[in-house]
Short mmCIF file of C-alpha atoms in Angstrom, two decimals:
data_model
loop_
_atom_site.label_atom_id
_atom_site.label_comp_id
_atom_site.label_asym_id
_atom_site.label_seq_id
_atom_site.Cartn_x
_atom_site.Cartn_y
_atom_site.Cartn_z
CA MET A 10 0.00 0.00 0.00
CA SER A 11 1.42 3.40 -0.90
CA LYS A 12 2.23 5.99 1.75
CA SER A 13 -0.47 8.37 0.53
CA LEU A 14 -3.14 5.67 0.87
CA GLU A 15 -1.90 4.77 4.36
CA LYS A 16 -1.93 8.42 5.37
CA GLU A 17 -5.41 8.91 3.88
CA LYS A 18 -6.69 5.83 5.73
CA LYS A 19 -5.17 7.10 8.99
CA MET A 20 -6.62 10.58 8.44
CA SER A 21 -10.08 9.08 7.98
CA GLN A 22 -9.83 7.50 11.44
CA VAL A 23 -8.56 10.64 13.19
CA THR A 24 -11.09 13.44 13.35
CA ASP A 25 -10.20 17.09 13.92
CA ILE A 26 -12.63 18.57 16.45
CA GLY A 27 -11.08 22.02 16.59
CA SER A 28 -8.79 21.39 19.54
CA THR A 29 -5.04 21.09 19.84
CA HIS A 30 -5.42 17.34 20.42
CA GLU A 31 -6.29 14.86 17.73
CA PHE A 32 -9.54 12.99 18.25
CA ASP A 33 -8.98 9.30 17.53
CA LEU A 34 -12.19 7.33 16.99
CA ASP A 35 -10.41 3.97 17.13
CA ASN A 36 -8.23 4.34 20.22
CA ARG A 37 -10.52 6.04 22.73
CA ASP A 38 -8.42 5.24 25.81
CA PRO A 39 -4.84 6.02 24.72
CA THR A 40 -3.61 6.55 28.29
CA LEU A 41 -5.32 3.35 29.55
CA LYS A 42 -7.21 5.37 32.16
CA ASN A 43 -10.08 2.86 32.26
CA GLU A 44 -8.17 -0.38 31.82
CA HIS A 45 -9.74 -1.67 35.05
CA VAL A 46 -13.25 -1.47 33.51
CA ARG A 47 -12.47 -3.75 30.58
CA VAL A 48 -14.43 -7.00 30.96
CA TRP A 49 -14.18 -9.93 28.62
CA PHE A 50 -16.38 -13.02 28.58
CA GLU A 51 -13.41 -15.12 29.71
CA ASP A 52 -12.90 -12.85 32.75
CA SER A 53 -16.34 -13.78 34.06
CA PHE A 54 -17.08 -17.28 32.82
CA ALA A 55 -14.96 -20.41 32.59
CA GLU A 56 -15.72 -24.10 32.44
CA PRO A 57 -13.00 -26.31 33.88
CA ASP A 58 -11.94 -29.54 32.23
CA GLY A 59 -14.47 -32.26 32.93
CA THR A 60 -17.35 -29.80 33.28
CA HIS A 61 -18.29 -28.53 29.83
CA SER A 62 -21.67 -27.59 28.49
CA ILE A 63 -22.46 -28.41 24.90
CA ASP A 64 -20.68 -26.22 22.37
CA GLY A 65 -23.89 -24.53 21.23
CA VAL A 66 -24.73 -23.36 24.76
CA TRP A 67 -21.21 -22.01 25.30
CA THR A 68 -21.22 -20.19 21.93
CA CYS A 69 -24.72 -18.82 22.48
CA SER A 70 -23.75 -17.67 25.99
CA TYR A 71 -20.70 -15.87 24.60
CA LYS A 72 -22.71 -14.11 21.89
CA THR A 73 -25.47 -13.18 24.36
CA PHE A 74 -22.97 -11.76 26.84
CA GLU A 75 -21.10 -9.71 24.24
CA CYS A 76 -24.25 -8.46 22.50
CA SER A 77 -26.07 -7.52 25.71
CA LYS A 78 -22.98 -5.80 27.11
CA LYS A 79 -22.44 -3.81 23.92
CA CYS A 80 -26.12 -2.95 23.37
CA CYS A 81 -26.69 -1.91 26.99
CA TYR A 82 -23.55 0.22 26.96
CA ILE A 83 -24.63 1.91 23.74
CA VAL A 84 -28.12 2.66 25.11
CA LEU A 85 -26.73 3.91 28.44
CA SER A 86 -24.08 6.04 26.73
CA ILE A 87 -26.76 7.56 24.47
CA LEU A 88 -28.96 8.34 27.49
CA CYS A 89 -26.22 9.38 29.92
CA GLY A 90 -23.22 10.38 27.79
CA GLY A 91 -24.40 13.85 26.81
CA PRO A 92 -25.74 14.85 30.25
CA CYS A 93 -22.65 13.46 32.01
CA ALA A 94 -20.32 15.26 29.59
CA LEU A 95 -22.27 18.48 30.20
CA LEU A 96 -22.17 17.97 33.98
CA TRP A 97 -18.43 17.22 34.06
CA GLY A 98 -17.68 20.03 31.60
CA LEU A 99 -19.52 22.46 33.89
CA MET A 100 -17.83 20.98 36.94
CA PHE A 101 -14.32 21.34 35.51
CA ALA A 102 -15.14 24.83 34.19
CA MET A 103 -16.32 25.93 37.65
CA GLN A 104 -13.31 24.33 39.28
CA SER A 105 -10.94 26.05 36.85
CA CYS A 106 -12.67 29.39 37.36
CA TYR A 107 -12.57 28.97 41.14
CA HIS A 108 -8.86 28.11 41.10
CA ILE A 109 -7.95 30.90 38.68
CA TRP A 110 -10.06 33.69 40.19
CA CYS A 111 -10.31 32.72 43.87
CA ILE A 112 -7.68 30.27 45.09
CA GLY A 113 -4.72 31.62 43.08
CA PRO A 114 -5.10 35.24 44.24
CA TYR A 115 -5.93 34.11 47.78
CA MET A 116 -2.76 32.01 47.95
CA LYS A 117 -0.69 34.93 46.65
CA SER A 118 -2.25 37.20 49.31
CA PHE A 119 -1.73 34.53 51.97
CA PHE A 120 1.97 34.23 51.15
CA ILE A 121 2.37 38.01 51.19
CA ASP A 122 0.73 38.10 54.63
CA LEU A 123 2.77 35.12 55.71
CA GLY A 124 5.94 37.05 54.84
CA CYS A 125 4.88 39.81 57.25
CA CYS A 126 4.06 37.24 59.94
CA ALA A 127 7.41 35.55 59.38
CA ALA A 128 9.26 38.85 59.89
CA TYR A 129 7.24 39.51 63.09
CA TRP A 130 7.90 35.96 64.37
CA LYS A 131 11.61 36.25 63.60
CA ALA A 132 11.82 39.51 65.59
CA LEU A 133 10.00 37.91 68.56
CA VAL A 134 12.34 34.91 68.57
CA GLN A 135 15.44 37.11 68.27
CA CYS A 136 14.30 39.42 71.09
CA TYR A 137 13.01 36.89 73.61
CA CYS A 138 14.17 33.37 72.81
CA ASP A 139 17.71 33.93 71.52
CA PRO A 140 19.00 35.59 74.76
CA LEU A 141 17.33 32.92 76.88
CA TYR A 142 18.79 30.04 74.88
CA GLU A 143 22.21 31.69 74.75
CA SER A 144 22.18 32.06 78.55
CA VAL A 145 21.11 28.46 79.09
CA GLY A 146 23.74 27.36 76.57
CA LYS A 147 26.46 29.24 78.45
CA ILE A 148 25.33 27.77 81.79
CA PHE A 149 25.42 24.20 80.55
CA GLY A 150 28.25 24.77 78.09
CA ASN A 151 30.91 24.90 80.82
CA ILE A 152 30.01 21.60 82.45
CA ARG A 153 32.87 19.16 82.12
CA PHE A 154 32.80 15.49 82.89
CA ASN A 155 35.83 13.51 83.84
CA HIS A 156 35.42 9.81 83.58
CA ARG A 157 38.04 7.39 84.83
CA TYR A 158 38.09 3.69 84.58
CA GLU A 159 39.66 1.87 87.51
CA VAL A 160 40.45 -1.75 87.28
CA VAL A 161 40.19 -3.51 90.65
#
């Protein structure tokens, strides 16, 4: 297959939705964020050796499981996908707005105020604690111990 056909085939699978990220319709979980949700028929059902149903029942069970799982997911995603996307879009928009307009400036103000408090605290420690600790250090700093071992 020529490179132009490969590129055209790849471009047909990747849709541009007007964002800086490509929108891939085939690989919808590229970061494997929801790997833990993946359920295969073999993860749930298994017949050990010596206990097998007839092949038709096993095949029918597999097809029923896969079809019901896929159909129910499609129906639920149609019913819930749009409202959930709207809800989470609003939630992340509010959270971004709150962080940008409330938390960020508050933290900047807090650290400015904290700088003033730190200067005040440093002055208090230097005025009251430093002389006390220096005096106690001088009192106990001159204590000398002489230890002798005597063998009897």
